[in-house]
Amino acid sequence: MASSTLNLCCTIEGASAEQQAAMDLLGKQFLLPDERLAAITKEFRRRMEEGLAADGKVLKMIPSFVTWRPKGNETGSYFAIDLGGTNLRVLKVTLNGKGGVTTEHQKFTLTQEAKSRTLFDFIAQCVETFLDDRNLRPTGRQPPISIGFTFSYPVQQTSINSGILAQWTKGLNVPGCVGRDVVRLLQDALLRLGLRVKVAALVNDTVGTLLSAAYNDPSSQIGIIFGTGTNAAYYENVSNVAKWKGANPASGEMVLNMEWGAFDSDDFAFLPYTPHDIKLDRKSINPRKQAYEKMISGLYLGEVARNIILWLADQRLLFDGRSSEILNAMWSIDTSYLSSAAIDNTPDLSEIQQIIEKTLNVPTSTMVDRRIFKTIAVLVGERAARLSAVGVVATLTKRLELLSKKINIGIDGSMYEHFPGFKEILAETVSHFIPEDKFKNINFSLAKDGSGIGAAIVAMLATQTQ
Ligand code: BGC
């Protein structure tokens, strides 16, 4: 991705004056100067403090009940369930005692029925299939298997293995679950199948990512997901969490699940909303919620781009004013198309041509159309990466003292792993806000599949400390 030099990025070779004017406007809306990011970061920090002081704030800053760190020398095999928005994975994680793990896992696609009604019975059946296929099902004489449950939605935890679902995010919307203990729902479903499996830990995916990064590298302090959704967890001194009424843990610290995707959702005052974002929000299943997530994460970026494309086509500035049934349908642009478009460097932008004409079924495209398409992908991606840096900087400056020595940030998710330029722009933007002598101590690492691995580690730690 190009740097944020507005004119460079948005000048379209061969464009008409009207097309160029529209692209310049997009440039102004999407390329955010550092001063703008600084103002958003300041507000983000204020919201973090607010969430540490009391419940029910826009940044929930949820105590995870994880008060330990793995040493990296733990060994043994542990189980986990990792529930995402479209898939479910059941895993057996083997810790090798040297910070490394091997996993054996099975992936299940959530059925429509599971998504609309029977989610927890479906999960229990997947666990049963996993255990039976491997002859691992405990018999009546054996102790129950302890399992960690990664649940990537906002849950107000009430203990290490219980928590009340606050709301669904990221497109999942199973009725009858909000306000209930998701571990109870799962444990009951496991019981109905007669499975001797005990849910020992309930873990947000960011908490899992942090713990798996920490098993590998003890300097890990923050775990982040930049994927279908976005969020972060970090180790905080319990003395800084004014709302915490529980006992003081021996370690003095606890992992907090920030639920940062909700930032700015109460007053919509600080993020750089464009009409394209507002349109998306209005038509989403969770309007006026997850405002930050909707500008950053994979579930939404394709739709932001689609709104821009239709805005241009409706003014006859793109595709000669034509669209298609596919392009007219919400969510028809997957964020992976933007990834492909952003790195298409072929002379005739043939990858983009394929997306426009074959995938989206728009009859023809000119070179100018394809250049505009590419620029939209770059703009939407660049804004996401720079806004992502806001959360990272806010979290780092909250614990600035940690930066006097090396710290690791474990990150997982499709945006971070696959969106061209995302990780570079993220790191570069963070470097603009953290003094150089401190920035050099930060290591950003990919914590691939960390959410499930981390849940198994938490299940192990929870069982050992009980
Ligand atoms: C959820 C978080 C989760 C994040 C990343 C958000 O939509 O609210 O709990 O950590 O997605 O998966």
PDB file of C-alpha atoms and ligand atoms in Angstrom, residues 62 83-85 151-155 167-171 204-207 224-233 257-262 286 290 293 297 299-300 412, ligand 1:
ATOM      1  CA  ILE A  62     -13.877  -7.063  31.125  1.00  0.00           C
ATOM      2  CA  LEU A  83     -16.154 -20.829  18.188  1.00  0.00           C
ATOM      3  CA  GLY A  84     -15.851 -18.238  15.444  1.00  0.00           C
ATOM      4  CA  GLY A  85     -18.570 -16.642  13.334  1.00  0.00           C
ATOM      5  CA  PHE A 151     -16.090 -17.717  22.723  1.00  0.00           C
ATOM      6  CA  SER A 152     -15.377 -14.672  20.568  1.00  0.00           C
ATOM      7  CA  TYR A 153     -18.236 -12.446  21.680  1.00  0.00           C
ATOM      8  CA  PRO A 154     -18.662  -9.958  24.532  1.00  0.00           C
ATOM      9  CA  VAL A 155     -19.279 -11.849  27.741  1.00  0.00           C
ATOM     10  CA  GLN A 167     -24.675  -9.154  22.939  1.00  0.00           C
ATOM     11  CA  TRP A 168     -23.913 -10.943  19.695  1.00  0.00           C
ATOM     12  CA  THR A 169     -21.496  -9.332  17.231  1.00  0.00           C
ATOM     13  CA  LYS A 170     -20.041 -10.192  13.804  1.00  0.00           C
ATOM     14  CA  GLY A 171     -23.197 -11.459  12.175  1.00  0.00           C
ATOM     15  CA  ASN A 204     -12.330 -14.596  24.696  1.00  0.00           C
ATOM     16  CA  ASP A 205     -10.299 -15.172  21.521  1.00  0.00           C
ATOM     17  CA  THR A 206      -8.033 -12.217  22.337  1.00  0.00           C
ATOM     18  CA  VAL A 207      -7.308 -13.681  25.766  1.00  0.00           C
ATOM     19  CA  ILE A 224      -5.085  -8.734  19.437  1.00  0.00           C
ATOM     20  CA  ILE A 225      -7.449 -10.001  16.766  1.00  0.00           C
ATOM     21  CA  PHE A 226      -7.652  -8.156  13.461  1.00  0.00           C
ATOM     22  CA  GLY A 227      -9.893 -10.585  11.614  1.00  0.00           C
ATOM     23  CA  THR A 228     -13.597 -10.915  10.918  1.00  0.00           C
ATOM     24  CA  GLY A 229     -14.000  -8.763  14.026  1.00  0.00           C
ATOM     25  CA  THR A 230     -11.483  -6.909  16.147  1.00  0.00           C
ATOM     26  CA  ASN A 231     -10.596  -6.728  19.822  1.00  0.00           C
ATOM     27  CA  ALA A 232      -7.671  -6.837  22.258  1.00  0.00           C
ATOM     28  CA  ALA A 233      -6.740  -8.159  25.685  1.00  0.00           C
ATOM     29  CA  ASN A 257     -10.760  -8.209  27.551  1.00  0.00           C
ATOM     30  CA  MET A 258     -11.197  -4.681  26.261  1.00  0.00           C
ATOM     31  CA  GLU A 259     -13.982  -5.320  23.703  1.00  0.00           C
ATOM     32  CA  TRP A 260     -12.524  -2.413  21.776  1.00  0.00           C
ATOM     33  CA  GLY A 261     -14.655  -3.017  18.683  1.00  0.00           C
ATOM     34  CA  ALA A 262     -17.378  -1.019  20.448  1.00  0.00           C
ATOM     35  CA  ASN A 286     -26.398  -4.395  14.902  1.00  0.00           C
ATOM     36  CA  GLN A 290     -19.331  -1.976  17.113  1.00  0.00           C
ATOM     37  CA  GLU A 293     -14.977  -2.793  14.383  1.00  0.00           C
ATOM     38  CA  SER A 297     -12.425  -5.663  10.327  1.00  0.00           C
ATOM     39  CA  LEU A 299     -16.555  -8.699   7.935  1.00  0.00           C
ATOM     40  CA  TYR A 300     -17.256  -5.108   6.954  1.00  0.00           C
ATOM     41  CA  ASP A 412      -4.002 -13.082  14.841  1.00  0.00           C
TER      42      ASP A 412
HETATM   43  C1  BGC B   1     -16.213  -9.581  19.604  1.00  0.00           C
HETATM   44  C2  BGC B   1     -15.002  -9.857  20.476  1.00  0.00           C
HETATM   45  C3  BGC B   1     -13.974 -10.638  19.702  1.00  0.00           C
HETATM   46  C4  BGC B   1     -13.636  -9.937  18.394  1.00  0.00           C
HETATM   47  C5  BGC B   1     -12.612 -10.687  17.563  1.00  0.00           C
HETATM   48  C6  BGC B   1     -15.783  -8.961  18.278  1.00  0.00           C
HETATM   49  O1  BGC B   1     -16.884  -8.852  17.434  1.00  0.00           O
HETATM   50  O2  BGC B   1     -17.106  -8.718  20.253  1.00  0.00           O
HETATM   51  O3  BGC B   1     -15.385 -10.564  21.638  1.00  0.00           O
HETATM   52  O4  BGC B   1     -12.824 -10.770  20.480  1.00  0.00           O
HETATM   53  O5  BGC B   1     -14.825  -9.791  17.639  1.00  0.00           O
HETATM   54  O6  BGC B   1     -13.061 -11.946  17.187  1.00  0.00           O
END
